Tab-separated table of C-alpha atoms in Angstrom:
chain	number	residue	atom	x	y	z
A	1	ALA	CA	-13.990	-2.099	9.849
A	2	GLN	CA	-10.486	-3.410	10.044
A	3	THR	CA	-7.766	-1.391	11.744
A	4	VAL	CA	-4.000	-1.769	11.770
A	5	THR	CA	-1.899	-0.293	14.576
A	6	GLN	CA	1.841	0.295	14.571
A	7	SER	CA	2.905	1.700	17.926
A	8	GLN	CA	6.570	2.346	17.131
A	9	PRO	CA	6.943	5.569	15.120
A	10	GLU	CA	10.713	5.109	14.870
A	11	MET	CA	13.195	2.322	15.489
A	12	SER	CA	16.942	2.081	15.099
A	13	VAL	CA	19.268	-0.887	14.760
A	14	GLN	CA	22.992	-1.391	14.400
A	15	GLU	CA	24.135	-2.801	11.112
A	16	ALA	CA	24.260	-6.635	11.261
A	17	GLU	CA	21.989	-6.742	14.309
A	18	THR	CA	18.373	-7.890	14.570
A	19	VAL	CA	15.317	-5.683	14.979
A	20	THR	CA	11.624	-6.432	15.453
A	21	LEU	CA	8.825	-4.156	14.303
A	22	SER	CA	5.425	-4.537	15.950
A	23	CYS	CA	1.947	-4.536	14.486
A	24	THR	CA	-1.483	-5.345	15.833
A	25	TYR	CA	-4.734	-5.468	13.924
A	26	ASP	CA	-8.405	-5.756	14.585
A	27	THR	CA	-10.842	-7.746	12.485
A	28	SER	CA	-13.861	-9.988	12.822
A	29	GLU	CA	-12.949	-11.917	9.683
A	30	SER	CA	-11.308	-15.324	9.711
A	31	ASP	CA	-9.913	-15.221	6.181
A	32	TYR	CA	-7.412	-12.481	5.477
A	33	TYR	CA	-3.885	-11.618	4.460
A	34	LEU	CA	-1.278	-9.622	6.321
A	35	PHE	CA	1.645	-7.824	4.756
A	36	TRP	CA	4.744	-5.871	5.525
A	37	TYR	CA	5.656	-3.250	2.944
A	38	LYS	CA	8.844	-1.216	2.741
A	39	GLN	CA	8.823	2.352	1.445
A	40	PRO	CA	12.310	3.792	0.903
A	41	PRO	CA	12.904	7.489	0.213
A	42	SER	CA	12.293	6.731	-3.463
A	43	ARG	CA	8.625	6.323	-2.367
A	44	GLN	CA	7.951	3.058	-4.205
A	45	MET	CA	6.106	0.650	-1.950
A	46	ILE	CA	7.760	-2.778	-2.023
A	47	LEU	CA	6.264	-5.955	-0.621
A	48	VAL	CA	8.582	-7.484	1.976
A	49	ILE	CA	6.586	-10.450	3.183
A	50	ARG	CA	3.023	-11.716	3.360
A	51	GLN	CA	1.133	-14.124	5.587
A	52	GLU	CA	-2.123	-15.923	4.886
A	53	ALA	CA	-4.214	-16.120	8.040
A	54	TYR	CA	-5.119	-19.770	7.453
A	55	LYS	CA	-1.459	-20.770	7.513
A	56	GLN	CA	-0.109	-21.493	10.972
A	57	GLN	CA	3.493	-21.470	9.820
A	58	ASN	CA	5.180	-18.089	10.023
A	59	ALA	CA	6.308	-16.690	6.668
A	60	THR	CA	10.007	-16.217	5.980
A	61	GLU	CA	11.802	-14.414	3.161
A	62	ASN	CA	15.585	-14.560	3.489
A	63	ARG	CA	16.480	-12.169	6.360
A	64	PHE	CA	12.847	-11.242	6.989
A	65	SER	CA	10.477	-13.310	9.077
A	66	VAL	CA	7.211	-12.737	10.868
A	67	ASN	CA	5.726	-13.792	14.172
A	68	PHE	CA	2.027	-14.248	13.452
A	69	GLN	CA	-0.127	-14.673	16.531
A	70	LYS	CA	-3.676	-15.017	15.213
A	71	ALA	CA	-5.465	-15.184	18.546
A	72	ALA	CA	-3.645	-12.108	19.802
A	73	LYS	CA	-4.041	-10.385	16.409
A	74	SER	CA	-0.368	-9.609	16.366
A	75	PHE	CA	1.946	-9.610	13.346
A	76	SER	CA	5.547	-8.560	13.988
A	77	LEU	CA	8.398	-8.362	11.487
A	78	LYS	CA	11.905	-9.503	12.382
A	79	ILE	CA	14.820	-8.294	10.288
A	80	SER	CA	18.015	-10.249	10.847
A	81	ASP	CA	21.529	-9.135	9.898
A	82	SER	CA	20.279	-5.598	9.227
A	83	GLN	CA	21.807	-3.810	6.264
A	84	LEU	CA	22.046	-0.126	5.402
A	85	GLY	CA	19.595	-0.705	2.557
A	86	ASP	CA	16.948	-1.789	5.038
A	87	ALA	CA	16.529	1.809	6.196
A	88	ALA	CA	13.009	2.859	5.185
A	89	MET	CA	9.432	3.281	6.351
A	90	TYR	CA	7.798	-0.054	7.069
A	91	PHE	CA	4.054	-0.442	6.838
A	92	CYS	CA	1.983	-3.263	8.211
A	93	ALA	CA	-1.115	-3.909	6.121
A	94	TYR	CA	-4.282	-6.007	6.094
A	95	ARG	CA	-6.423	-7.313	3.264
A	96	SER	CA	-9.640	-9.271	3.461
A	97	GLY	CA	-9.456	-12.738	1.946
A	98	GLY	CA	-13.102	-13.029	0.972
A	99	SER	CA	-13.753	-13.949	-2.635
A	100	GLY	CA	-15.794	-11.625	-4.819
A	101	GLY	CA	-14.452	-8.569	-3.087
A	102	TYR	CA	-11.936	-6.002	-4.080
A	103	GLN	CA	-8.385	-5.544	-2.994
A	104	LYS	CA	-8.791	-2.840	-0.393
A	105	VAL	CA	-5.624	-2.844	1.672
A	106	THR	CA	-5.672	-1.167	5.090
A	107	PHE	CA	-2.306	0.211	6.153
A	108	GLY	CA	-0.879	1.150	9.506
A	109	ILE	CA	0.771	4.500	10.110
A	110	GLY	CA	4.259	3.122	9.580
A	111	THR	CA	7.524	2.672	11.476
A	112	LYS	CA	10.630	4.508	10.359
A	113	LEU	CA	13.650	2.226	10.598
A	114	GLN	CA	17.113	3.717	10.878
A	115	VAL	CA	20.155	1.487	10.376
A	116	ILE	CA	23.299	2.711	12.109
A	117	PRO	CA	26.635	1.811	10.479
B	1	GLU	CA	8.732	-6.457	-18.119
B	2	THR	CA	7.791	-2.843	-17.417
B	3	GLY	CA	6.641	-2.061	-13.891
B	4	VAL	CA	3.920	0.314	-12.780
B	5	THR	CA	4.565	3.875	-13.870
B	6	GLN	CA	2.868	7.113	-12.834
B	7	SER	CA	2.845	10.628	-14.224
B	8	PRO	CA	3.563	13.309	-13.427
B	9	THR	CA	6.100	12.867	-10.641
B	10	HIS	CA	5.182	16.122	-8.950
B	11	LEU	CA	2.668	18.857	-9.536
B	12	ILE	CA	1.387	21.947	-7.825
B	13	LYS	CA	-2.219	23.087	-8.085
B	14	THR	CA	-4.313	25.860	-6.591
B	15	ARG	CA	-7.299	25.272	-4.353
B	16	GLY	CA	-10.468	24.855	-6.408
B	17	GLN	CA	-8.690	23.558	-9.499
B	18	GLN	CA	-9.006	20.097	-11.017
B	19	VAL	CA	-6.209	17.566	-11.496
B	20	THR	CA	-5.691	14.343	-13.437
B	21	LEU	CA	-3.100	11.774	-12.422
B	22	ARG	CA	-2.114	8.870	-14.637
B	23	CYS	CA	-1.035	5.302	-14.038
B	24	SER	CA	0.205	2.632	-16.428
B	25	SER	CA	-0.259	-0.824	-15.018
B	26	GLN	CA	2.240	-3.614	-15.251
B	27	SER	CA	1.994	-5.694	-18.430
B	28	GLY	CA	-0.884	-8.190	-18.236
B	29	HIS	CA	-2.484	-6.617	-15.162
B	30	ASN	CA	-6.215	-5.830	-15.429
B	31	THR	CA	-6.748	-4.343	-11.982
B	32	VAL	CA	-5.655	-0.936	-10.716
B	33	SER	CA	-6.076	0.519	-7.239
B	34	TRP	CA	-5.453	4.094	-6.116
B	35	TYR	CA	-4.263	5.208	-2.679
B	36	GLN	CA	-3.762	8.581	-1.022
B	37	GLN	CA	-0.823	8.896	1.359
B	38	ALA	CA	-0.798	12.083	3.407
B	39	LEU	CA	2.490	13.169	4.950
B	40	GLY	CA	3.406	10.964	7.894
B	41	GLN	CA	0.520	8.566	7.290
B	42	GLY	CA	-0.030	5.199	5.709
B	43	PRO	CA	-1.752	4.963	2.332
B	44	GLN	CA	-5.553	5.103	2.303
B	45	PHE	CA	-7.575	3.210	-0.285
B	46	ILE	CA	-9.475	5.458	-2.708
B	47	PHE	CA	-10.918	2.981	-5.232
B	48	GLN	CA	-10.176	0.047	-7.469
B	49	TYR	CA	-10.865	-0.538	-11.164
B	50	TYR	CA	-11.223	-3.925	-12.791
B	51	ARG	CA	-11.683	-4.252	-16.536
B	52	GLU	CA	-12.766	-0.621	-16.874
B	53	GLU	CA	-15.334	-0.712	-14.060
B	54	GLU	CA	-15.035	0.628	-10.525
B	55	ASN	CA	-15.414	-2.420	-8.271
B	56	GLY	CA	-14.685	-0.955	-4.852
B	57	ARG	CA	-14.367	2.401	-3.156
B	58	GLY	CA	-13.025	3.744	0.132
B	59	ASN	CA	-14.268	6.715	2.169
B	60	PHE	CA	-13.560	9.424	-0.356
B	61	PRO	CA	-16.064	12.001	-1.673
B	62	PRO	CA	-17.434	11.871	-5.239
B	63	ARG	CA	-15.060	14.616	-6.367
B	64	PHE	CA	-12.490	11.801	-6.471
B	65	SER	CA	-13.245	9.880	-9.643
B	66	GLY	CA	-11.416	7.575	-11.975
B	67	LEU	CA	-11.245	5.847	-15.280
B	68	GLN	CA	-9.678	2.700	-16.589
B	69	PHE	CA	-8.955	2.341	-20.284
B	70	PRO	CA	-9.049	-0.751	-22.530
B	71	ASN	CA	-5.271	-1.124	-22.149
B	72	TYR	CA	-5.896	-1.121	-18.352
B	73	SER	CA	-4.073	2.122	-17.712
B	74	SER	CA	-5.941	4.393	-15.347
B	75	GLU	CA	-6.591	7.987	-14.364
B	76	LEU	CA	-7.461	9.545	-11.047
B	77	ASN	CA	-9.358	12.830	-11.262
B	78	VAL	CA	-9.855	15.174	-8.366
B	79	ASN	CA	-12.206	18.146	-8.713
B	80	ALA	CA	-12.482	21.258	-6.550
B	81	LEU	CA	-9.089	20.672	-4.939
B	82	GLU	CA	-8.754	21.344	-1.230
B	83	LEU	CA	-5.602	21.966	0.785
B	84	ASP	CA	-6.050	18.568	2.481
B	85	ASP	CA	-5.754	16.860	-0.897
B	86	SER	CA	-2.016	17.518	-0.761
B	87	ALA	CA	-0.506	14.041	-0.607
B	88	LEU	CA	1.380	11.318	-2.413
B	89	TYR	CA	-0.975	9.423	-4.715
B	90	LEU	CA	-0.031	5.809	-5.338
B	91	CYS	CA	-1.447	3.407	-7.839
B	92	ALA	CA	-1.026	-0.338	-7.711
B	93	SER	CA	-1.792	-2.963	-10.310
B	94	SER	CA	-2.407	-6.700	-10.103
B	95	LEU	CA	-3.208	-9.621	-12.375
B	96	ASP	CA	-6.679	-9.974	-10.884
B	97	PRO	CA	-8.751	-8.367	-8.114
B	98	GLY	CA	-8.811	-11.638	-6.186
B	99	PRO	CA	-7.362	-11.466	-2.686
B	100	SER	CA	-4.438	-13.785	-3.358
B	101	TYR	CA	-2.994	-11.645	-6.124
B	102	GLU	CA	-0.127	-9.340	-5.230
B	103	GLN	CA	-0.376	-5.605	-5.822
B	104	TYR	CA	2.586	-3.872	-7.432
B	105	PHE	CA	2.947	-0.202	-6.614
B	106	GLY	CA	4.118	2.682	-8.727
B	107	PRO	CA	6.456	5.430	-7.473
B	108	GLY	CA	3.600	7.851	-6.862
B	109	THR	CA	2.662	11.401	-7.793
B	110	ARG	CA	3.292	14.118	-5.225
B	111	LEU	CA	0.430	16.631	-5.352
B	112	THR	CA	0.724	19.962	-3.572
B	113	VAL	CA	-2.367	22.166	-3.299
B	114	THR	CA	-1.759	25.809	-2.409
């Protein structure tokens, strides 16, 4: 079974600074997807960024980028120029890429990000 | 385009009772997944429905059951409620159950069992 580990329960960052959230995962599969989701106090889970395991290039979405190290099974999220609206719970998540299956997503326990004005 | 909606927002039930939670998928989406998120935890996969059939299930007992209707909206039913069932229940819809299709989450239903 796949597992996702987030070892930072809470992180804080000054507004406009950069912060990195860590995530490691365990799997025996070679085809999979990795995600970072944001869950603000409103509770709605929002996709921040996703990475296909077969792609060597790290995904980037505006101020959000990942450092995907497949051999080390590490998937960290970097938030640049942090904004007050970035404050939320961030979940790292894994999904198998095999065809014919279902979309079971395995989530980590989350990291609470605080942005200090 | 209407996003994923869930009802009710909150509800309180007594141990042993039964509850039904509802989810309306995003327009055009035929796949709905349900997750349970206990306080301070990440969401855990309960099951997924595709075109009215359950096509995948996580480690949840049979008292967690579901339905998907022809319009692809869905219900989650929980029988014989236990205190540990208190959680935020999230549903997510997607265009297809294939792995490359993004899931869009609803705002959740907060269930409290007393």
